[in-house]
XYZ file of C-alpha atoms in Angstrom:
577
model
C -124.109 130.461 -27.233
C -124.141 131.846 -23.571
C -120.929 133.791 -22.252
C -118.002 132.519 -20.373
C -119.086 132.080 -16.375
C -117.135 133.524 -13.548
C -116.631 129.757 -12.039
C -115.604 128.307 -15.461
C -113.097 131.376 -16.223
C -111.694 130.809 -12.835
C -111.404 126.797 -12.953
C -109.246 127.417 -16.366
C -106.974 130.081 -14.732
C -106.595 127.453 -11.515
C -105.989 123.912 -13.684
C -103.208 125.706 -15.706
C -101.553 128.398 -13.203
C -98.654 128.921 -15.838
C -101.108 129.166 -18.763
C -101.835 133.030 -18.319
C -98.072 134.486 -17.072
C -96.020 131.827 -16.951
C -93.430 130.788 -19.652
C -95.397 127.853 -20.784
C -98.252 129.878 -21.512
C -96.740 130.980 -24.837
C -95.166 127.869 -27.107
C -93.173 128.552 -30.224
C -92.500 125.992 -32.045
C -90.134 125.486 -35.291
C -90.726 123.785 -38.320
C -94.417 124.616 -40.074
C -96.698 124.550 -37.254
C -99.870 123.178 -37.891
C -103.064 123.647 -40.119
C -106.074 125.755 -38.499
C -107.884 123.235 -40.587
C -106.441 120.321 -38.687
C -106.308 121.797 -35.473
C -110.040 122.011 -35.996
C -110.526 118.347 -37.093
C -108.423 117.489 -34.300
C -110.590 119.599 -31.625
C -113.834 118.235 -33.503
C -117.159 119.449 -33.798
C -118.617 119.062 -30.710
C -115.982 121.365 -29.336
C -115.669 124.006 -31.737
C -117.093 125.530 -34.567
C -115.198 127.690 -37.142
C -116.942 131.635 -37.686
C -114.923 132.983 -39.714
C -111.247 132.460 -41.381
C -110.168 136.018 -43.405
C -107.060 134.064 -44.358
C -108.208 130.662 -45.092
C -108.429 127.537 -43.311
C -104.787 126.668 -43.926
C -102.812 129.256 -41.694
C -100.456 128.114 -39.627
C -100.266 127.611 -35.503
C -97.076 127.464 -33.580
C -97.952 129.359 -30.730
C -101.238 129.638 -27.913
C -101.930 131.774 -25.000
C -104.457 131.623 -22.433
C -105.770 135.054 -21.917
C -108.247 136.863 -20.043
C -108.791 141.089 -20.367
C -105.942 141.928 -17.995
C -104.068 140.070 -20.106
C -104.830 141.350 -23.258
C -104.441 144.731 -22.057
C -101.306 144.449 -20.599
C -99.571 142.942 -23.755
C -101.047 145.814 -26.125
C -99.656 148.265 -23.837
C -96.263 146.397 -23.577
C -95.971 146.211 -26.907
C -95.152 142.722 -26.802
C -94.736 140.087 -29.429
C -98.085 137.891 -30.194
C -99.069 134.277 -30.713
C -100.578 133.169 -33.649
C -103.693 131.609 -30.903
C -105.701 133.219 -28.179
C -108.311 131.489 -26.223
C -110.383 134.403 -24.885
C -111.230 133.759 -21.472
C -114.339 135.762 -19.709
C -113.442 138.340 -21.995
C -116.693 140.566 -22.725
C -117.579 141.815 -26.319
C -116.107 145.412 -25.647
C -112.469 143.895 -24.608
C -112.928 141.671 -27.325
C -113.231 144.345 -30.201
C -110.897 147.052 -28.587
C -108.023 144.377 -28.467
C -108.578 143.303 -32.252
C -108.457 147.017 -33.171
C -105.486 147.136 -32.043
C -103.780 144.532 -33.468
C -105.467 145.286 -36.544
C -103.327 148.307 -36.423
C -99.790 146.377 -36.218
C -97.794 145.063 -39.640
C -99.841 141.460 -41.103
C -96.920 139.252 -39.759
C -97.132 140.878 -36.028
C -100.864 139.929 -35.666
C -101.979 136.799 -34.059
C -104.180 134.612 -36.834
C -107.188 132.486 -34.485
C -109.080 133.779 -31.839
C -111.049 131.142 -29.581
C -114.338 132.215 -27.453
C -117.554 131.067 -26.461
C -119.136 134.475 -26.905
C -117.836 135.556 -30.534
C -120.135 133.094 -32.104
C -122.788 135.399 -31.550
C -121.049 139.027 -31.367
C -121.513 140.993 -34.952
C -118.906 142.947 -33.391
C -116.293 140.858 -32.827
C -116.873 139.003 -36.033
C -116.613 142.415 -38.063
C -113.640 143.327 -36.144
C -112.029 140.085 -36.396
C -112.506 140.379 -40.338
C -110.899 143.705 -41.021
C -107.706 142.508 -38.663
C -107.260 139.189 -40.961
C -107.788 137.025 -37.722
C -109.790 133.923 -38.053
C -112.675 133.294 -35.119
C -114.262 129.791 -33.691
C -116.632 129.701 -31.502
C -116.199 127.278 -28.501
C -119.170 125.116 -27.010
C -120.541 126.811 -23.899
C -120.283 124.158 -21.849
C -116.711 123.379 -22.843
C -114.092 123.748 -20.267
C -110.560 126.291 -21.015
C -108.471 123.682 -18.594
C -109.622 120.975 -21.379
C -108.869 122.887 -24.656
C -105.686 124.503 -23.680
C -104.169 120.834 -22.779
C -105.770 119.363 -26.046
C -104.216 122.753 -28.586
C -100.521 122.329 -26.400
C -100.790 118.456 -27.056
C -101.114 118.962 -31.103
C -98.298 121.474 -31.399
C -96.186 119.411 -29.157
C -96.840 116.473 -31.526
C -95.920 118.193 -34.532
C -92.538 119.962 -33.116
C -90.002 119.844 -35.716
C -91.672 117.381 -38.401
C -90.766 118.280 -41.770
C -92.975 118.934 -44.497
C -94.848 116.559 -46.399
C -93.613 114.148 -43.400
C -96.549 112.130 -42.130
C -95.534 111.122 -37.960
C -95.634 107.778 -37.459
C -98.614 107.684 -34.635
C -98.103 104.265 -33.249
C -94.332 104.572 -32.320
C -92.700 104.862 -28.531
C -93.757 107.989 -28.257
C -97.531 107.638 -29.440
C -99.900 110.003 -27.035
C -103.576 108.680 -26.370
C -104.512 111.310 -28.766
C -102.825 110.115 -31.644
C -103.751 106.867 -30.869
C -107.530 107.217 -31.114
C -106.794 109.056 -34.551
C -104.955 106.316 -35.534
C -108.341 104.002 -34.593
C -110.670 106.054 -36.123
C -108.730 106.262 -38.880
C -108.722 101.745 -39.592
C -111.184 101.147 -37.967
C -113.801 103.857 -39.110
C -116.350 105.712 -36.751
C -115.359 107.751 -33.431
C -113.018 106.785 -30.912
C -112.925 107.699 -27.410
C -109.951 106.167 -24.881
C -111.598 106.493 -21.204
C -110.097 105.274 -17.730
C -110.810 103.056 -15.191
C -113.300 105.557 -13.675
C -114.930 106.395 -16.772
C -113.333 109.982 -17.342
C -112.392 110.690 -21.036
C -108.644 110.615 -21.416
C -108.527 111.291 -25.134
C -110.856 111.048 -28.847
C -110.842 111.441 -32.228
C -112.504 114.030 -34.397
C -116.462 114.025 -34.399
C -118.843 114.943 -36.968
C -122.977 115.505 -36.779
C -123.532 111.140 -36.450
C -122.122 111.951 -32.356
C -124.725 110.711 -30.157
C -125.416 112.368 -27.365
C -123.423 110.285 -25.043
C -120.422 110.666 -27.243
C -121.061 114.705 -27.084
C -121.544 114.644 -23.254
C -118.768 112.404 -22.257
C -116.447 114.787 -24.126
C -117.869 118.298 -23.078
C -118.110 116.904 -19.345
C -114.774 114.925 -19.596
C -116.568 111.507 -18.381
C -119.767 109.655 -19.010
C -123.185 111.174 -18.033
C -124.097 109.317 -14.364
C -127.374 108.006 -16.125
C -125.709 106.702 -19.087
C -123.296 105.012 -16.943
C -125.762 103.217 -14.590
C -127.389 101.478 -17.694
C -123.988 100.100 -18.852
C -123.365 98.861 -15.510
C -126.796 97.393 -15.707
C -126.075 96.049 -19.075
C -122.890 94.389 -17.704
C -120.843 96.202 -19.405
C -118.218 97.276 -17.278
C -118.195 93.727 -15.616
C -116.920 92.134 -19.052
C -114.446 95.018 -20.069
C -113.193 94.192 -16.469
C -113.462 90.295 -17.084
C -111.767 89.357 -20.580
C -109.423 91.048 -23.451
C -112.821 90.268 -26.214
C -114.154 93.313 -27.761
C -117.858 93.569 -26.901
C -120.410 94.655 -29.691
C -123.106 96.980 -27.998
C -126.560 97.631 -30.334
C -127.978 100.599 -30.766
C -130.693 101.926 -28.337
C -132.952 104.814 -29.750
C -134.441 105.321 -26.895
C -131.345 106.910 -25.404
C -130.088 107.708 -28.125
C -127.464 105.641 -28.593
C -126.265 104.331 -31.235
C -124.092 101.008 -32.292
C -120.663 100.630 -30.331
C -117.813 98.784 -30.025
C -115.701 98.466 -26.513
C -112.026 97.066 -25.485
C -110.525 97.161 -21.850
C -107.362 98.340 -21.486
C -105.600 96.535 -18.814
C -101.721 96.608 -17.440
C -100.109 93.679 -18.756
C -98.721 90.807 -16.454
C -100.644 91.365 -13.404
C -103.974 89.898 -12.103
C -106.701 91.495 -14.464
C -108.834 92.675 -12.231
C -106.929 94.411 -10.192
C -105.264 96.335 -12.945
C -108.259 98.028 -15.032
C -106.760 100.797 -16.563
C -109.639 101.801 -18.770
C -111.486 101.115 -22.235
C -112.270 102.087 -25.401
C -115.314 103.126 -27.148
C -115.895 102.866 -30.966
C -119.242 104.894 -32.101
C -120.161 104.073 -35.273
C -120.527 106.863 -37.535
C -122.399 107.843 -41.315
C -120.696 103.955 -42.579
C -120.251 101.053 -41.109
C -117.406 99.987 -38.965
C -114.421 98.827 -41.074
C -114.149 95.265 -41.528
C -111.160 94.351 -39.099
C -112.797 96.916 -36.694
C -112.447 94.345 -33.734
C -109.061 93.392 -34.313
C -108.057 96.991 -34.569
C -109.033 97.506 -31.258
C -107.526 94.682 -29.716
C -104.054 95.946 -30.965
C -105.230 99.382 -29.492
C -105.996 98.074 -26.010
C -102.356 96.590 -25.870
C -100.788 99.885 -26.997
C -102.920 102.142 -24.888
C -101.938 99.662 -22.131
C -98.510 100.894 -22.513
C -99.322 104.144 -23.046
C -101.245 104.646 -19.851
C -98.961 102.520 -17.888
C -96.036 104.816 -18.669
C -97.866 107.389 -17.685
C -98.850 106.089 -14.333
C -95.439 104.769 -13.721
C -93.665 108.097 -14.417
C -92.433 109.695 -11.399
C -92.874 113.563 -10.527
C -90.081 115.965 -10.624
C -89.804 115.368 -6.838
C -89.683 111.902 -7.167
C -87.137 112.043 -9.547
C -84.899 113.754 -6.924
C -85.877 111.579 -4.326
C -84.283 108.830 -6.579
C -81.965 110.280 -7.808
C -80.773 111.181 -4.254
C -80.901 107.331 -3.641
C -78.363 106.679 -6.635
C -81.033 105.966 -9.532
C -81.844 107.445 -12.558
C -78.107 108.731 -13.143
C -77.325 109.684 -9.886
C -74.423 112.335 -9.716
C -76.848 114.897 -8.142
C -76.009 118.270 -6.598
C -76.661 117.259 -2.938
C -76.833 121.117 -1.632
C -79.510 121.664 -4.711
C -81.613 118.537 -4.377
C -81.417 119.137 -0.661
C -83.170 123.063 -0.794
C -85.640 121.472 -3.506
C -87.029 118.850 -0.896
C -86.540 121.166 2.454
C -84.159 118.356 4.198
C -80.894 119.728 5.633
C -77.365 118.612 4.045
C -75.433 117.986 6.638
C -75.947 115.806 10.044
C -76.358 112.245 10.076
C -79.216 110.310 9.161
C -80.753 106.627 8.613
C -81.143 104.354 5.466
C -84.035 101.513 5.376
C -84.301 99.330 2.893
C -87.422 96.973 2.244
C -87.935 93.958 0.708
C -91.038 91.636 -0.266
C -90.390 88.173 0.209
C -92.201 85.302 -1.401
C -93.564 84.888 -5.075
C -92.571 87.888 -6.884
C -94.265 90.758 -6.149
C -96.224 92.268 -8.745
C -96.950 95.800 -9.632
C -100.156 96.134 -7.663
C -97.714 94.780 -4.477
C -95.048 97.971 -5.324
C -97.901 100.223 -5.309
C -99.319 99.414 -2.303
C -95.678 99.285 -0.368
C -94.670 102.569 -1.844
C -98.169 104.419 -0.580
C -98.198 102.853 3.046
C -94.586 103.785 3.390
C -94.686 107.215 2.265
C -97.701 107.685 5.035
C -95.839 105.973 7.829
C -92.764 107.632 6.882
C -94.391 110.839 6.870
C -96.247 110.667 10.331
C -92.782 109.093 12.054
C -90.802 112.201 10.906
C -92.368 114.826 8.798
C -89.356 115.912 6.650
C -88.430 111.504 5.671
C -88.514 110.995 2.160
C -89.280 107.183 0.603
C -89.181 106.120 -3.203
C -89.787 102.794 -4.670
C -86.785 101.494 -6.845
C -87.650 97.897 -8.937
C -89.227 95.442 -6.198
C -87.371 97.174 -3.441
C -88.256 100.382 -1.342
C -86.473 102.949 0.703
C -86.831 105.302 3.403
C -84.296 108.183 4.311
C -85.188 109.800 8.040
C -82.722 112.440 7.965
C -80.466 113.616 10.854
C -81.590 110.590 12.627
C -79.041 108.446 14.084
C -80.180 106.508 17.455
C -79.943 103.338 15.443
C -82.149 101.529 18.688
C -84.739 103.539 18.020
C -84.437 103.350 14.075
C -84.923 99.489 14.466
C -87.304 99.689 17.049
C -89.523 101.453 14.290
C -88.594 99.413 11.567
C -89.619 96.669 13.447
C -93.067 97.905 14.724
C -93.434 99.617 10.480
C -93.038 95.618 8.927
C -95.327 94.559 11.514
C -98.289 97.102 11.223
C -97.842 96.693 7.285
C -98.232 92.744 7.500
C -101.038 93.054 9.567
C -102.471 95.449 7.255
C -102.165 93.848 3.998
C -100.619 90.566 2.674
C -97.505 91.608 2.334
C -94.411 89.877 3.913
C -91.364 91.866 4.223
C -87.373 91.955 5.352
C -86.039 95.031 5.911
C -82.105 96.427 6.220
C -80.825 99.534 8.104
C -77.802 101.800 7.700
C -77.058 103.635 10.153
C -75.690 106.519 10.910
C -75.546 107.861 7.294
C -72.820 110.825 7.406
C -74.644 113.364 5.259
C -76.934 113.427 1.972
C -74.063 113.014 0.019
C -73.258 109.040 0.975
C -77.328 108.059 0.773
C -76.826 106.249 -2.242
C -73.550 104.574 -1.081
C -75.893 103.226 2.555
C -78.503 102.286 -0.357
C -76.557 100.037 -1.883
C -75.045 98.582 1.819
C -78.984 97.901 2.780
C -79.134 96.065 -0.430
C -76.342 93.807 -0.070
C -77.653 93.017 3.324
C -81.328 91.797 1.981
C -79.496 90.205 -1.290
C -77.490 88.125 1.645
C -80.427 87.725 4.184
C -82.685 86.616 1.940
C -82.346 82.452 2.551
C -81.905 82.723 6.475
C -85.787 84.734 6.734
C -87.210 84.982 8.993
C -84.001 85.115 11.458
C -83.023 88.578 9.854
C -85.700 90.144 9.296
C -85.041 93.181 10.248
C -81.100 93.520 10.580
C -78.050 96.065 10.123
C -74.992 94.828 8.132
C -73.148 95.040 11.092
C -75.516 92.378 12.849
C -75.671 89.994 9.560
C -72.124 90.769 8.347
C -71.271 86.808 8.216
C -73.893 86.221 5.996
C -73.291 89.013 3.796
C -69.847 88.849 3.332
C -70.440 85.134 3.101
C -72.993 85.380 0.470
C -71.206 87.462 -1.807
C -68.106 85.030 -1.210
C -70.551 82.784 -2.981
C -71.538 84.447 -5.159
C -68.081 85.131 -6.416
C -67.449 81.343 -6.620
C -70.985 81.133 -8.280
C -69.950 83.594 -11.301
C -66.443 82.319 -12.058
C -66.570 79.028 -13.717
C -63.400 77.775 -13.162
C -63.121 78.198 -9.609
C -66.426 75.402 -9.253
C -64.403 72.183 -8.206
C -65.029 69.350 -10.949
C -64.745 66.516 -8.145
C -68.130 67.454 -6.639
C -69.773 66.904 -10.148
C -68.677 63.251 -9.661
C -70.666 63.310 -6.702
C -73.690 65.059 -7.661
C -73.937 62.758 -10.705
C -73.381 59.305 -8.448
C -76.410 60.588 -6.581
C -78.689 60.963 -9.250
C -77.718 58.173 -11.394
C -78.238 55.793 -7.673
C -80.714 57.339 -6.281
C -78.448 57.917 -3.192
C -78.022 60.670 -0.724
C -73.825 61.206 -0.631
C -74.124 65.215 -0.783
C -76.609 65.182 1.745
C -74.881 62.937 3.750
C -71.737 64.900 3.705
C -73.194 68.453 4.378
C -74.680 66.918 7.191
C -71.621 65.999 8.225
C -69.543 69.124 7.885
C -72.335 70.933 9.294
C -71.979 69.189 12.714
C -68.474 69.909 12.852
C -67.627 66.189 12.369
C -69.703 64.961 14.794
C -71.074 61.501 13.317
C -73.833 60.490 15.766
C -75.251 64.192 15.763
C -75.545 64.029 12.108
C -76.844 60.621 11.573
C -79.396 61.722 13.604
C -80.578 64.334 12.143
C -80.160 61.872 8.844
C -82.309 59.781 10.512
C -80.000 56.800 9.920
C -77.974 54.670 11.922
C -73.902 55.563 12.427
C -72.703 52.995 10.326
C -74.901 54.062 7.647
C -73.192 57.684 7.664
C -69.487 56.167 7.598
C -70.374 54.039 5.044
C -71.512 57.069 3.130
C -68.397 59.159 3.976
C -66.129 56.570 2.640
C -68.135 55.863 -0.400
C -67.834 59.899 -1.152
C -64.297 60.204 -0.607
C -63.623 57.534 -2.540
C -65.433 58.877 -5.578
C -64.326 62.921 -5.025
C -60.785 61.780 -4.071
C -61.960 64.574 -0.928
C -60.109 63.890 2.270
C -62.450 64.804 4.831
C -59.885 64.518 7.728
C -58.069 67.803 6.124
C -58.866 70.623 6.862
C -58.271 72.405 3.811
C -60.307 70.171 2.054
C -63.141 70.433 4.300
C -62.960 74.270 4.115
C -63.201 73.718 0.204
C -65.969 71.550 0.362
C -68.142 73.648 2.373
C -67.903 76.617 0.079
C -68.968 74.531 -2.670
C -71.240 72.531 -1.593
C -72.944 75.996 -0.225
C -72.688 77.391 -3.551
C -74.609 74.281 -4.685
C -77.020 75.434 -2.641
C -77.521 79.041 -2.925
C -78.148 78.082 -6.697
C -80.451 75.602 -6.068
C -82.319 77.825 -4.087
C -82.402 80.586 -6.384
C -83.712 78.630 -9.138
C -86.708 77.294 -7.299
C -87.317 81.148 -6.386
């Protein structure tokens, strides 16, 4: 094995800042930790290799730091507690043996148990060293990467936090990591499982053993498929059919390039248009046996659940984003404005603006909310450098703090929903509050821009882009209906007379008489837009007072009428939405 590099040592310290001196660079966990053994298995022989194990196989891990020779150093002279893992980062022979002298020299139960390094494979030194201080050594593939194992050790203690003993986890419940899910595959289906995204880059396997191929070995030491290997699937069609079609595709074995049988899955998002939602695939070497019979349906039920897996993962807002939204009365709300406020870098105090955006149409899938949420934040962003936007459900939000010329607000918003439809496909209402007193009331001006597009919604385009103050007929209207809408007995029974006369006589009575009350009484204006003759109208009128019992000289009853028959309506509408 060749020693650590300078780049590689430095890529590990700069993928996990907080692995070296932060907190989370040393994990305790309770309960029995796990197994050097299966830590190993887990890791897999193309990763690491055990040297040596004074103790046995069967000690137990609760606890790994990333350390380099600094690091080492400083803890033996602090005295401090030690974990029962180090990975030894660029850390030459002499620091190596010095440091396990010294811990050689504390009690057995202060001593760490497993040191990792991709030089002690071939050090006498270390290995004699590591012996007469009772601390187990593996040797790491050269070409493996510290920002890779660290995440995969974390990931297995994590996963075995507080089980009990004897207790097997359950690995395909809610909580089921990629990880345990290609253990889970390998383990029914037989063979070696890796779960790759869309791009090809290797999000999680199972344990390997000497049948690995070298594509296998590759795509795992360089975290994604070798560029050659890759152009000869795509030549194969490969990638064309995990995109096109849920089937699980049986690949041969080629000698040549030294590849042996396979079996592949994609692993799409559910719901959407398949191929624009590719999240990835998996890959089923086969190993000493045969596949498992059932092999194909195993992976099918993978695909789903790594679906879900991935999805969440994608879908999971950073910590920022969580008090961006939070801030807009989601996820809880009940934030400490002053707090949320310093973490973002937006003053508390001093007005600012609310927008609200809507997609109008067919529903908008997730692909749509993706592509909203990304051109916002960027427009946002280059209109004001400290607004913040988050996408809640089918609906997105921008906050432009201490900004309060509404003019100009809506001049924006109105120039923003333009450029974006001219950009893309998407077709879009927007609502403004304006001025928004301080942080504090964003989520209350969140939910006033929603009642406004909840209201607007059947008069688009007219309000397209509007202020509650500008639509407030039609909100306050709206949710007048759909207070009648929600409270059974306040629908009049009279009009269901009417409704069913229609339908059972192919006539147009409710038609008729919304025309009517829409032109304020006016019978030649409505017969013409009825495009029937006068007559025909009053005849029509009579005919539906007569059945309702409706006097449509009162005005009272009118009044009534209209609010129903515009409940009718909004319902209607709604359910051909």
């Amino acid at each position: 094995m060749t020693p650590d590099t300078t780049a590689d040592h430095r890529s590990a310290r700069t993928a996990t800042p907080r692995a070296v001196t932060g907190d989370d660079s040393r994990r305790t966990f309770d309960g029995p930790g796990v197994a050097l053994r299966e830590l190993l298995g887990a890791l897999g022989a193309t990763l690491v290799e055990l040297v040596d194990a004074p103790l046995g196989e069967e000690v137990a891990i609760r606890s790994v730091v990333l350390a380099d020779s600094d690091d080492l150093a400083a803890e033996i002279a602090a005295h401090a507690p030690m974990s029962d893992m180090y990975l030894h980062v660029g850390v030459s022979e002499h620091d190596a043996v010095t440091w396990l002298r010294e811990v050689g020299a504390r009690a057995a139960a202060q001593r760490p148990r497993v040191v990792l390094s991709k030089t002690a494979g071939e050090s006498g030194g270390v290995r004699a060293a590591a012996q007469r201080a009772g601390v187990a050594v593996v040797a790491v593939h050269p070409q493996a990467r510290w920002d890779h194992v660290y995440p995969l050790i974390r990931r297995m203690l994590d996963r075995t936090r507080g089980a009990r003993d004897g207790e097997e986890r359950d690995l395909l419940a809610a909580d089921t990591d990629l990880f345990g899910l290609a253990h889970i595959i390998a383990q029914h289906a037989g063979g070696m499982v890796t779960i790759e995204d869309a791009h090809s880059h290797v999000l999680a396997y199972s344990a390997s053993n000497d049948a690995a191929d070298r594509l296998r070995i590759q795509s795992i030491l360089g975290r994604e498929g070798p560029r050659e290997y890759l152009r000869i699937l795509q030549q194969w069609g490969v990638f064309d059919r995990l995109r096109q079609s849920d089937e699980v595709i049986d690949l041969p074995a080629h000698d040549e390039l030294d590849i042996k049988h396979r079996l592949a899955v994609g692993i799409r998002r559910p719901g959407d248009d398949p191929a624009a939602t590719v999240l990835g695939a998996i890959w089923l070497q086969e190993g000493e046996r045969p596949f498992e019979p059932g092999a194909a349906e195993v992976l099918r039920g993978a695909s789903a659940i790594a679906a879900r897996i991935i999805s969440r993962s994608l879908d999971a807002p950073s910590t920022e984003a969580l008090l961006i939204q939070r801030l807009f009365g989601a996820r809880g709300g009940g934030v400490d404005v002053p707090s949320v406020a310093g973490a973002l870098g937006i003053p508390v105090t001093g007005p600012g603006a609310v927008i609200g955006f809507a997609l109008t149409g067919a529903a908008p899938g997730a692909r749509d909310r993706e592509v909203l949420g990304s051109a916002l934040r960027l427009r946002a962003g280059a209109f004001r450098r400290d607004a913040l936007a988050t996408v809640l459900g089918d609906r997105a939000y921008i906050l432009l703090p201490r900004y309060q010329s509404a003019r100009a607000v809506t001049a924006w918003t109105r120039q923003l929903v333009d450029q974006l439809e001219s950009a893309s496909a998407l077709v879009l209402r927007a609502a403004i509050a304006v001025p928004v007193p301080d942080l504090g009331q964003v989520a209350r001006a969140r939910l006033e821009v929603d009642r406004v597009l909840d209201s607007t919604a059947a008069t688009f385009p007219k309000d397209r882009v509007t202020t509650l103050a500008e639509s407030r007929t039609a909100v306050l209207l709206g949710e007048i209906l759909d207070l009648l809408a929600a409270r059974p007995e306040l629908h009049d029974p009279r009009l269901t007379a009417l409704f069913d006369y229609d339908r059972t006589h192919a006539a147009q009575l409710e038609a008729s008489v919304d025309h009517y009350l829409r032109h304020h009484g006016d019978v030649r204006a409505a017969a013409t837009a009825l495009s029937i003759h006068p007559n025909t109208l009053r005849y029509r009128l009579r005919r539906a007072q007569d059945i309702t019992g409706i006097d449509l000289d009162d005005p009272a009853d009118r009044l009534l009428l209209e609010l129903q028959l515009a409940r009718h309506r909004r319902g209607a509408d709604r359910s051909r939405g």
